[in-house]
Short mmCIF file of C-alpha atoms in Angstrom, two decimals:
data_model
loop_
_atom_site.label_atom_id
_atom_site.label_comp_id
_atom_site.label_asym_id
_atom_site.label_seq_id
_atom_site.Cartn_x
_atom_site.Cartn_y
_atom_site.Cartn_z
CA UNK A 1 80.74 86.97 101.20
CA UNK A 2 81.90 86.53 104.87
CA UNK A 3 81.97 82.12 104.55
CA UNK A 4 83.70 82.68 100.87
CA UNK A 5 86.52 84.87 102.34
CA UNK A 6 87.10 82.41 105.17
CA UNK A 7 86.88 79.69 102.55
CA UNK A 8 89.44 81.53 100.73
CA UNK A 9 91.36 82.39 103.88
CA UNK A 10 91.68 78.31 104.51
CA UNK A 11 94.50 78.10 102.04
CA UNK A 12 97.01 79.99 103.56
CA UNK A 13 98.10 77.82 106.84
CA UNK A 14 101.39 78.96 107.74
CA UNK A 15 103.50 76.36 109.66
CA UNK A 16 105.56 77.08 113.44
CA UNK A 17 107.67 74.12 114.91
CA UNK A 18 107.75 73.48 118.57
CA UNK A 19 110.60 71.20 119.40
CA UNK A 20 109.59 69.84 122.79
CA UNK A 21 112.82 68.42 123.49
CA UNK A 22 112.60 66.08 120.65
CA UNK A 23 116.07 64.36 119.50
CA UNK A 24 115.97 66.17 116.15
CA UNK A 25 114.91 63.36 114.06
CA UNK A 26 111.54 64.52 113.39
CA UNK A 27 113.27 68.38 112.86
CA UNK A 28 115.08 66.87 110.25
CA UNK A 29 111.70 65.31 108.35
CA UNK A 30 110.07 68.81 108.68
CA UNK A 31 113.38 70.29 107.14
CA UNK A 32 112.80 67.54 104.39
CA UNK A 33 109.19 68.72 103.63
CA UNK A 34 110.00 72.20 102.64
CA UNK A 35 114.22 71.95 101.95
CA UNK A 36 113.36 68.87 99.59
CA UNK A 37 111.45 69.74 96.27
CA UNK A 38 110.59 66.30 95.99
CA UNK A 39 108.46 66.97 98.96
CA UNK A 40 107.19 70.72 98.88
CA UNK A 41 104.78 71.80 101.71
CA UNK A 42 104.40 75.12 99.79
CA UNK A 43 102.50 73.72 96.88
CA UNK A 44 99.38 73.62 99.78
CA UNK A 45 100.36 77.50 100.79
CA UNK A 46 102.15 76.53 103.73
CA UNK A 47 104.67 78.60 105.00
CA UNK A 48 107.19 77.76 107.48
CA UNK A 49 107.03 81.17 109.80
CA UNK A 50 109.76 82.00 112.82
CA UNK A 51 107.47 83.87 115.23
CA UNK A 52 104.64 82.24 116.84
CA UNK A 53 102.45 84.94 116.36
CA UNK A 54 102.40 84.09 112.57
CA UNK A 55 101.87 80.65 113.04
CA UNK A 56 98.19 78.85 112.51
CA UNK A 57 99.11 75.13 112.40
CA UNK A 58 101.50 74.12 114.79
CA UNK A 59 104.02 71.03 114.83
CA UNK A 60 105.17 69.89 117.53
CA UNK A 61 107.78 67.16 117.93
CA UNK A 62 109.78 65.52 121.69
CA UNK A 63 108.05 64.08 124.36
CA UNK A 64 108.04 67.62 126.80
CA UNK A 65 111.23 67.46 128.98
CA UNK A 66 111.00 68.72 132.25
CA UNK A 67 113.24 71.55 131.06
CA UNK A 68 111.42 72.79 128.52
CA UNK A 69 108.09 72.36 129.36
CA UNK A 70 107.31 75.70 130.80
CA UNK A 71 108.94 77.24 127.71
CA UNK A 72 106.83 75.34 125.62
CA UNK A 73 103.22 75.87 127.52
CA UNK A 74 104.25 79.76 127.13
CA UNK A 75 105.02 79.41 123.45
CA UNK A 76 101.90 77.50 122.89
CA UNK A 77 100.01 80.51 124.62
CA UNK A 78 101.58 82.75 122.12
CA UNK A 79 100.16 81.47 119.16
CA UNK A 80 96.74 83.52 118.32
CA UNK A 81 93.57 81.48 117.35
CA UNK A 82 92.42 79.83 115.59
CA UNK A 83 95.23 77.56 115.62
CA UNK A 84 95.59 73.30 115.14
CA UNK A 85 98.48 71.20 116.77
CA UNK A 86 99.53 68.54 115.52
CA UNK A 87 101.97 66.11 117.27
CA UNK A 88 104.85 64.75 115.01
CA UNK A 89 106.54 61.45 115.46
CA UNK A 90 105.73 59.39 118.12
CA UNK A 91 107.30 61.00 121.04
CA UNK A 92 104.78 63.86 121.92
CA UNK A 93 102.12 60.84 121.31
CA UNK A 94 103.37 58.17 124.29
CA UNK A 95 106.75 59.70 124.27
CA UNK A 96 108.33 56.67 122.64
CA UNK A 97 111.24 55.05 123.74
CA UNK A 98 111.63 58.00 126.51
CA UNK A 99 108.84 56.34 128.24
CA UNK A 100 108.84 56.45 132.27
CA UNK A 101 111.89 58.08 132.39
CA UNK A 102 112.28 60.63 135.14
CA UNK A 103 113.17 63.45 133.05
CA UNK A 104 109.53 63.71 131.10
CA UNK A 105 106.70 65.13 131.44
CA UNK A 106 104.51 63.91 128.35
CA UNK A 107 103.05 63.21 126.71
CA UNK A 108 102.26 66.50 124.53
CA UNK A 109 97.94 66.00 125.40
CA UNK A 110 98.16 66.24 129.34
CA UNK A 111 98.94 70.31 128.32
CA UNK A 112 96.94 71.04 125.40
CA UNK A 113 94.51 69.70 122.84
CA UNK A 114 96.00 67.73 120.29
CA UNK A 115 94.25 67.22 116.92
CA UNK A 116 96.30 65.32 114.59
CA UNK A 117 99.29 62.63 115.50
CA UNK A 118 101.61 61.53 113.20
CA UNK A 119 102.91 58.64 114.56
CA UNK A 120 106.26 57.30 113.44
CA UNK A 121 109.96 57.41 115.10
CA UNK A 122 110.72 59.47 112.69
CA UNK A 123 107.80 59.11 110.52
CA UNK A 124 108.29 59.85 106.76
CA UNK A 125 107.67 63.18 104.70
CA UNK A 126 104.70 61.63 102.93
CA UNK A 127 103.22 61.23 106.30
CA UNK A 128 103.94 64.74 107.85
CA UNK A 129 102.29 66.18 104.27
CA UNK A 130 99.39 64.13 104.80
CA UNK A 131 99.18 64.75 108.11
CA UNK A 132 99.55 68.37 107.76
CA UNK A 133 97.01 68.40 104.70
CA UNK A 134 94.53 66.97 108.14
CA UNK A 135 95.51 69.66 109.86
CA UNK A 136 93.78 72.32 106.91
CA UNK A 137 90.85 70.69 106.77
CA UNK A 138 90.52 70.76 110.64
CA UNK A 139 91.52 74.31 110.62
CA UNK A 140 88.87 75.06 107.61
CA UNK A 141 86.13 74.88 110.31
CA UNK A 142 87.32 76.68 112.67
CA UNK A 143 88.00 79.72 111.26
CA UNK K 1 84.79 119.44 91.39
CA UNK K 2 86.86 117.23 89.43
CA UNK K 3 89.82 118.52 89.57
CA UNK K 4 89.78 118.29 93.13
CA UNK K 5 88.89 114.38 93.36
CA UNK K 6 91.64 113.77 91.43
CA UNK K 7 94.65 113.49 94.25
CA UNK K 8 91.53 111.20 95.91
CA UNK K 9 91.66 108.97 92.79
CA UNK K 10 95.37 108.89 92.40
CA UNK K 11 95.78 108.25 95.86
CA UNK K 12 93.38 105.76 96.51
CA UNK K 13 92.78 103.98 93.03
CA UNK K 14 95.06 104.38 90.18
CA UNK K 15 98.11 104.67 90.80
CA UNK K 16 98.46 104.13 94.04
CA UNK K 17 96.15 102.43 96.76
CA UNK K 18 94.39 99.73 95.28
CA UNK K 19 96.10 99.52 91.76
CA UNK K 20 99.74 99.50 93.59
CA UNK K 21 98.53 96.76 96.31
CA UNK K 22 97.06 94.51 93.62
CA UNK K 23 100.26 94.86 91.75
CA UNK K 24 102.35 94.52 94.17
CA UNK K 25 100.65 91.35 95.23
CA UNK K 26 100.65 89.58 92.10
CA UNK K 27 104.47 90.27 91.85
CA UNK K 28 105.25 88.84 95.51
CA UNK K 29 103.10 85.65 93.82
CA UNK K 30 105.38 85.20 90.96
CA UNK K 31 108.48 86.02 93.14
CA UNK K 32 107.29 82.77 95.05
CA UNK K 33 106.56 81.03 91.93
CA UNK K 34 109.62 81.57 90.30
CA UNK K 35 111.53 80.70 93.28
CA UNK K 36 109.73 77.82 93.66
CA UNK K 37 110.17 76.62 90.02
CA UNK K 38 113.66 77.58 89.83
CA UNK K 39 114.19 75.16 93.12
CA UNK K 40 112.36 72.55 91.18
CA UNK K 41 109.77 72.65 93.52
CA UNK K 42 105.95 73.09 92.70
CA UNK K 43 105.44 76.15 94.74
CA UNK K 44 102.45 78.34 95.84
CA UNK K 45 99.43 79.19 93.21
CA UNK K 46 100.14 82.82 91.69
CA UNK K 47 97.35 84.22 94.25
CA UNK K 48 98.91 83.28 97.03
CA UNK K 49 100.02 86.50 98.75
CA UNK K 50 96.07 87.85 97.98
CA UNK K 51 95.09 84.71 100.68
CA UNK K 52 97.61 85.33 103.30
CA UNK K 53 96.36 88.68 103.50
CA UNK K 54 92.65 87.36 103.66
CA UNK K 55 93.86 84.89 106.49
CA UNK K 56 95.78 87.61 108.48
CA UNK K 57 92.67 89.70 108.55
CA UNK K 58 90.75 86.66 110.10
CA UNK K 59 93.38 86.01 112.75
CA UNK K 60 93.47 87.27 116.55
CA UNK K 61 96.11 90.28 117.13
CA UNK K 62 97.67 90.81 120.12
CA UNK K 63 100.36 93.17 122.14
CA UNK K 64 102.76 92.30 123.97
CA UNK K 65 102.72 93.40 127.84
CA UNK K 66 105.90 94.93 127.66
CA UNK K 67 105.33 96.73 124.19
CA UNK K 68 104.92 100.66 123.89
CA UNK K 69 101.13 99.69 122.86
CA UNK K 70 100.37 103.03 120.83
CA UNK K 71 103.43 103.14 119.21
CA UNK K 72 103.04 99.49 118.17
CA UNK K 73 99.83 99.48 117.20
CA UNK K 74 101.09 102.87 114.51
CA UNK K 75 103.89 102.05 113.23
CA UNK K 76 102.61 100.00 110.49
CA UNK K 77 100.11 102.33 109.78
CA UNK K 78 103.00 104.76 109.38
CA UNK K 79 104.53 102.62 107.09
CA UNK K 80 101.75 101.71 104.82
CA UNK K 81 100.86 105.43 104.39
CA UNK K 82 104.54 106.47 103.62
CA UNK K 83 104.32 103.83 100.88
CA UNK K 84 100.53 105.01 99.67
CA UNK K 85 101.90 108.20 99.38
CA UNK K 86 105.44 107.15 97.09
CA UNK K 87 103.47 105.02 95.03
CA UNK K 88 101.03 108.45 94.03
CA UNK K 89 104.79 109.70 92.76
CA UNK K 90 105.40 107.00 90.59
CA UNK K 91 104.69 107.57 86.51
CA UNK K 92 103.71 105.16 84.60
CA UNK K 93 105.22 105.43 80.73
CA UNK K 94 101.95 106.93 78.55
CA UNK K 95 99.84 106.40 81.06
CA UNK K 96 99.72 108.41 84.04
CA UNK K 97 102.45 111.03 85.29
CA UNK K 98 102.42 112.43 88.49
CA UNK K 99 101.77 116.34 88.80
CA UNK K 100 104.78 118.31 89.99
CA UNK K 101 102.45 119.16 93.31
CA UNK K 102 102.58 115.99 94.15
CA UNK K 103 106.81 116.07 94.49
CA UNK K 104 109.70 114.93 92.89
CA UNK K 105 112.70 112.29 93.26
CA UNK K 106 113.52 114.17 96.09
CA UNK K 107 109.93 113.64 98.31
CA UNK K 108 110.22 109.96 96.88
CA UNK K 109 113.82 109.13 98.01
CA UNK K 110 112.60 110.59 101.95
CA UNK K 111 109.40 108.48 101.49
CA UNK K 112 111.57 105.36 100.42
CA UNK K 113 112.84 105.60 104.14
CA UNK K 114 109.57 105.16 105.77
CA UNK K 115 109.33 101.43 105.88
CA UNK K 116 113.01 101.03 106.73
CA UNK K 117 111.85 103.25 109.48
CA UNK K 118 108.44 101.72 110.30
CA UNK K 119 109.86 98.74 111.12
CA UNK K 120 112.63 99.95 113.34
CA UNK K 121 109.68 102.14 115.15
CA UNK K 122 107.90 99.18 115.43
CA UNK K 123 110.47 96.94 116.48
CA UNK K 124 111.88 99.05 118.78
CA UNK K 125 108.35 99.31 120.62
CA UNK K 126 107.85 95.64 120.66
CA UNK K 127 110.18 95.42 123.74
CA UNK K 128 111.40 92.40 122.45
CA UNK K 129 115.26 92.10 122.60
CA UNK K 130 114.87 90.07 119.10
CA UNK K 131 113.31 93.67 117.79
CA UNK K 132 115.79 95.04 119.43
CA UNK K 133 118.85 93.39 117.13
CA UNK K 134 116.60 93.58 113.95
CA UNK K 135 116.44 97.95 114.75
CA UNK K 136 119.95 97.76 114.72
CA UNK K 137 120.41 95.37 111.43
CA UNK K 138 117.40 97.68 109.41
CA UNK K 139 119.67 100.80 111.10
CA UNK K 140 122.89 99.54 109.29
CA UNK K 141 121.45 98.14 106.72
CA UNK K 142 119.50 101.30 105.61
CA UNK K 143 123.29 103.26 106.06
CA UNK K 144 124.89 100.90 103.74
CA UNK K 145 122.50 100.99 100.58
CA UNK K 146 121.25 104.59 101.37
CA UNK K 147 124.63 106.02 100.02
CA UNK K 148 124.73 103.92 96.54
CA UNK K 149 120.78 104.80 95.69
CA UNK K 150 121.34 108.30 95.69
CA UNK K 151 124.35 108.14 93.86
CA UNK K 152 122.16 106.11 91.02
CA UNK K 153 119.77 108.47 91.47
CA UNK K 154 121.69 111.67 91.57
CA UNK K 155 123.35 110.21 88.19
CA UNK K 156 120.77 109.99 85.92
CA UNK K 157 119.46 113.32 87.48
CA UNK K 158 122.59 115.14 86.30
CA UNK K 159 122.91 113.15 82.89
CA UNK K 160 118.87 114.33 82.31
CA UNK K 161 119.37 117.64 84.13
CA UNK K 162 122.92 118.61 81.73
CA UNK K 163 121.00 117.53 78.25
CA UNK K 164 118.42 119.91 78.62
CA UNK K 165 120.50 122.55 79.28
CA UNK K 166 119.75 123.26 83.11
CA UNK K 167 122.11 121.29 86.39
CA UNK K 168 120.20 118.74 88.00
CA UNK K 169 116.78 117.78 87.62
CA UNK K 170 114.27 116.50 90.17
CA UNK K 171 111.35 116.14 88.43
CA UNK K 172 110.29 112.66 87.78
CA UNK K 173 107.88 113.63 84.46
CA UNK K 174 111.11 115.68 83.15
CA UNK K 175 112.93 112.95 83.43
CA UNK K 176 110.30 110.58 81.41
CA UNK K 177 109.72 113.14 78.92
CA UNK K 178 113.70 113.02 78.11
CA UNK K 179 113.84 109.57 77.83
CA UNK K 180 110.59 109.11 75.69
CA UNK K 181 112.03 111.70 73.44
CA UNK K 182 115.75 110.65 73.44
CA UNK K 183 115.85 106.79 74.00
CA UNK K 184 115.39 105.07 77.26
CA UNK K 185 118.97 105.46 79.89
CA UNK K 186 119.23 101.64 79.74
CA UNK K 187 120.70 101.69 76.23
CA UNK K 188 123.38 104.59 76.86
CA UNK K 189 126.68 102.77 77.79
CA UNK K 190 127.00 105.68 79.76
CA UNK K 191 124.83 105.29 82.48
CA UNK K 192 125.15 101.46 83.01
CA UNK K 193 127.12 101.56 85.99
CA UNK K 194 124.24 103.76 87.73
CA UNK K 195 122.03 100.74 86.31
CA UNK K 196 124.26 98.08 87.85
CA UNK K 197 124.25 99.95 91.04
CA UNK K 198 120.56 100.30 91.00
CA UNK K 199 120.57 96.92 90.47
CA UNK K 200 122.52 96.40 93.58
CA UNK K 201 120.50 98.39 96.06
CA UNK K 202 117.19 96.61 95.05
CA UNK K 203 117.93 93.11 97.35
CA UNK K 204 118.94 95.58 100.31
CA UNK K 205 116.30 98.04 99.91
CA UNK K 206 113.08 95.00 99.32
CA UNK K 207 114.57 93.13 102.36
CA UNK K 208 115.43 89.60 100.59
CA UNK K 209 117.75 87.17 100.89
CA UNK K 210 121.03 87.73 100.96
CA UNK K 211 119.88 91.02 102.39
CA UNK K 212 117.51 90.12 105.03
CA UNK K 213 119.40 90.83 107.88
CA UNK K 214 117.06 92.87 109.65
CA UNK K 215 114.00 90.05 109.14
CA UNK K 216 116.10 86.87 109.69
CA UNK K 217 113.45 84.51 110.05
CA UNK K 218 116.26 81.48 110.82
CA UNK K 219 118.25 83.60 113.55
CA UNK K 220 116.46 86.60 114.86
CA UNK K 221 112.73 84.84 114.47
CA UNK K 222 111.77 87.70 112.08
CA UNK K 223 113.12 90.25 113.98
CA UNK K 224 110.37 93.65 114.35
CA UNK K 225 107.86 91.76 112.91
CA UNK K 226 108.10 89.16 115.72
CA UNK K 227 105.42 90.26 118.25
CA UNK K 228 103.33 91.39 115.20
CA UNK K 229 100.05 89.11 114.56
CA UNK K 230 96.83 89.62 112.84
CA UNK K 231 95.73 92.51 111.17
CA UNK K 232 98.98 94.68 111.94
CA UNK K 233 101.14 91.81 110.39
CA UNK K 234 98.73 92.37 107.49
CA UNK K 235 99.41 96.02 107.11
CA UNK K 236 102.91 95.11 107.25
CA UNK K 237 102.68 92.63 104.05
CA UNK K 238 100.65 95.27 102.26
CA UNK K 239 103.39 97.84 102.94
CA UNK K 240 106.06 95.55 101.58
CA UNK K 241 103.92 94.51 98.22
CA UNK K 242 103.75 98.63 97.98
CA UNK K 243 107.37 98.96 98.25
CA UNK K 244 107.89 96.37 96.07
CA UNK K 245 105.56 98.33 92.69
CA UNK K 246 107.70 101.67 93.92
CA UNK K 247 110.95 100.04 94.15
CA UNK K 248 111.01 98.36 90.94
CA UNK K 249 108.49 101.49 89.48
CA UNK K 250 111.23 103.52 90.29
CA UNK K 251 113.66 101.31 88.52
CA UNK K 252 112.03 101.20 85.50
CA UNK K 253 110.88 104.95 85.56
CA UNK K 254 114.35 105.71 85.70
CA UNK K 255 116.29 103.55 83.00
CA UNK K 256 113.45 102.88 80.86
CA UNK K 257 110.21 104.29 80.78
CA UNK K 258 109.16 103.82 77.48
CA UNK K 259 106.21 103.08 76.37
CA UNK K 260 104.54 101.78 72.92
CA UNK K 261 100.93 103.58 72.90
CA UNK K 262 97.97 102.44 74.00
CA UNK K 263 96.32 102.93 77.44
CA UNK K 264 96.32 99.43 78.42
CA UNK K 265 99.06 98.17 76.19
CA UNK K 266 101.14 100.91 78.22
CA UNK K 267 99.90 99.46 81.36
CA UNK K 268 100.69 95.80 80.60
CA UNK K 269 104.31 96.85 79.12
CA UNK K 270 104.81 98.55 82.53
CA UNK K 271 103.91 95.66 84.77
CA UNK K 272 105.60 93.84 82.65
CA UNK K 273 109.07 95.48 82.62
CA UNK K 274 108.34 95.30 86.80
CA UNK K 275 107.90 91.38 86.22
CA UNK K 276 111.28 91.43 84.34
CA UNK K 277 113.51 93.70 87.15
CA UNK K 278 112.00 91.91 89.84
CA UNK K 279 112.81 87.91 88.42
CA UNK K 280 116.62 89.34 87.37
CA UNK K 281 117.14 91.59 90.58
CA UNK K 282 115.34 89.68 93.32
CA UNK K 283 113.75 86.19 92.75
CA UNK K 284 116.91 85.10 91.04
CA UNK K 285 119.40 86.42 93.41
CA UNK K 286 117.67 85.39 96.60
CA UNK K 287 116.96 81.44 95.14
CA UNK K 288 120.57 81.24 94.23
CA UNK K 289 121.86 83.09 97.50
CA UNK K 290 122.37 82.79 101.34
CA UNK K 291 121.92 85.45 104.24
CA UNK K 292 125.05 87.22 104.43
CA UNK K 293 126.01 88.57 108.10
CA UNK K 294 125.27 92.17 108.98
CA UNK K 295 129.30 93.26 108.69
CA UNK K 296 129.50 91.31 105.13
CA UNK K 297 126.68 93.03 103.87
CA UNK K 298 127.40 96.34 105.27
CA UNK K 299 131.51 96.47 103.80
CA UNK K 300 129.64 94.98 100.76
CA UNK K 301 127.69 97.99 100.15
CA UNK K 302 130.09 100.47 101.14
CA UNK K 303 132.84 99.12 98.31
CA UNK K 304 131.48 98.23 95.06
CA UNK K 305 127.72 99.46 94.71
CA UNK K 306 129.31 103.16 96.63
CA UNK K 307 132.55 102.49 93.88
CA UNK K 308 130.10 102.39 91.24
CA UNK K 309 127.95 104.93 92.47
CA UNK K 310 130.95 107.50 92.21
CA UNK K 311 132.20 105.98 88.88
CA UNK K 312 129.03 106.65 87.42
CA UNK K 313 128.46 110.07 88.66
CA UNK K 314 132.08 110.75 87.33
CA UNK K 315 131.18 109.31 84.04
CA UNK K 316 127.90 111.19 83.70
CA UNK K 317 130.40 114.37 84.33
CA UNK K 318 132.79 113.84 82.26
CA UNK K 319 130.78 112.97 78.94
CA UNK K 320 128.26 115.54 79.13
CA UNK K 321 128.01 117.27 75.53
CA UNK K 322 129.42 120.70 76.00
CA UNK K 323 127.54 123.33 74.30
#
């Protein structure tokens, strides 16, 4: 009874965006996967969900600015387990083209565990569904 | 020893409790649905409000440090028992109708405040500033349509109450009885600007878009339900699929509780007619609409649903048969 409630429990991941100081790009491809029918994220029972407190998968995108990397460490506490990150575009990965600069403290896996990347500068929808569709079946086990 | 189960079984069971969460659930599904397919997207399965709730129960919950932690931690227990207790006062057309001990339109339009109020208790105790503005928005929001569902109400009250002879009456089986005897309210040209204002209230009083000040998800991060997680979040979804079956319950108890025979048929014909309000008055509405601000909706409210409100009371008056 208990495994086939947390079985069914599995399909409801509901979504929360971190934007690590991220240029917007990638915040434009996550608007795409639920604004866009073409590319619905709710057909998997995603959700996209404003408080962190709701949130189970989380998306992060930006490769952690100085200035907002306390705020993000604190938001990242907020989030109740079990939760998954996974890093969006290819700034939180090496922090891209932001590289070496002085201003950055990335990338996103110095701070926190990261379990799926989604590389791409921005990358596409199809790639942020797939990757999120990863991100269920990692969060299946640890529920 | 059965009589006095009976509140027990209403309560818990049939029509409230269980019967009025499972309801209320599958509704929320095909208010996704809909919305979903009417956005040309593929949307959730039908069950999807069922899993969230399963999920929410497997999920940490914690309080805030600066939250009044008892408070928190009862307000949606306030809420969900408020709503237990409105959906027991529901009737269902030829199948169940409430006793008179239970309480009448009265006890249900006091109990149709709890939520509102749950989640400005709530809110308010998070100690969040963002709970903070959505106490506020629920405050004015719950001023605005307050004024236009009593009106509706009080209308088809008086048009019930001045056919059978008495003023006014309260009593939600009376009211049933009249209609199943007389022709349901929806068909009497007379009362259709207390349906249109019903009609009106609905958006405001379920919390959707355009009226979802209070729960902004976009601007106010969702507002009292913010600091919320877990299990209490839960209890929060479960109140709103309960205020969802009474909302529209009451809609349809009001304007047009008939029913063609049958225990089940009876059943199905009232889910059904819930199925129908809900698509016209919220899924519709809210996949068509945006948020409106708090000042938009609140001078909405107080000019044409009031307007109508007082045109149909005036109506309702001024055609009454006179003996």
């Amino acid at each position: 009874m208990k495994t086939f409630l947390k079985k069914v429990a599995a399909q409801s991941p509901w979504l929360y965006r971190i934007n690590a100081g991220s240029c917007n790009g990638c915040d434009v491809e996550l608007a795409t996967t639920a604004c866009i029918s073409r590319y619905d994220v709710e057909r998997l029972g995603c959700k996209y969900c404003g408080s962190p407190k709701h949130a189970d998968i989380v998306l992060i995108t930006g490769p952690m600015t100085t200035r907002v990397k306390e705020k993000v460490l604190r938001l990242y506490a907020e989030i109740p387990d079990p939760k998954v990150t996974v890093a969006v575009g290819i700034c939180p990965i090496s922090c891209g083209v932001f590289r070496d600069s002085y201003a950055i403290e990335g990338p996103i896996d110095k701070y926190f565990p990261v379990d799926i990347n989604v590389p791409g500068c921005p990358p596409r929808p199809q790639a942020i569904i797939e990757g999120i569709a990863e991100a269920i079946s990692v969060w299946r086990t640890r529920l | 020893m059965l009589e006095m189960l009976s509140p027990f079984f209403h309560l818990l069971l049939f029509p409230g409790g269980l019967f009025a969460l499972a309801c209320g659930l599958l509704l929320k599904g095909v208010d996704r649905k809909v919305a979903a397919r009417l956005q040309r997207r593929i949307g959730p399965p039908l069950h999807q409000p069922f899993v969230d709730l399963i999920k929410l129960w497997h999920k940490d919950s914690s309080v805030p440090e600066t939250a009044q932690s008892r408070v928190f931690a009862w307000a949606p227990h306030v809420g969900v028992t408020g709503m237990a207790l409105a959906a027991l006062l529901i009737p269902i057309g030829g199948v169940y109708t409430p006793s008179g001990a239970y309480g009448d339109l009265l006890v249900l339009l006091y109990l149709l405040a709890v939520p509102a109020v749950a989640l400005m208790i709530g809110g308010a105790a998070s100690g969040s500033p963002f709970g903070a503005i959505g106490f506020s928005r629920e405050m004015s929001m719950m001023l605005a349509y307050e004024g236009p569902l009593l009106l509706a109400l009080l209308s088809v009250a008086l048009k019930v109450g001045l056919a059978t002879g008495g003023v006014a009456t309260f009593s939600l089986a009376e009211i049933v009885r009249y209609q199943q005897a007389h022709g349901a309210l929806l068909f009497d040209p007379v009362m259709w600007p207390a349906v249109v204002t019903f009609l009106f209230v609905i958006p405001a009083n379920l919390g959707v878009v355009p009226f979802d000040i209070p729960e902004a998800e976009s601007e106010i991060l969702e507002g009292p339900l913010l600091e919320y997680s877990g299990k209490e979040l839960g209890l929060f979804q479960i109140m709103s699929a309960l205020k969802m079956v009474v909302v529209l319950g009451l809609g349809v108890t009001l304007f047009c509780p008939t029913a063609p025979g049958g225990l089940l048929l009876s059943l199905a014909w009232f889910i059904f007619k819930c199925l129908v309000l809900m698509v016209a008055s919220v899924t519709v509405v809210r996949s068509a609409t945006g948020r409106l601000r708090i000042d938009q909706a609140f001078s909405f409210y107080f000019k044409w649903p009031e307007a109508l409100g007082v045109a149909s009371l005036i109506l309702v008056l001024t055609t009454r048969n006179f003996p």
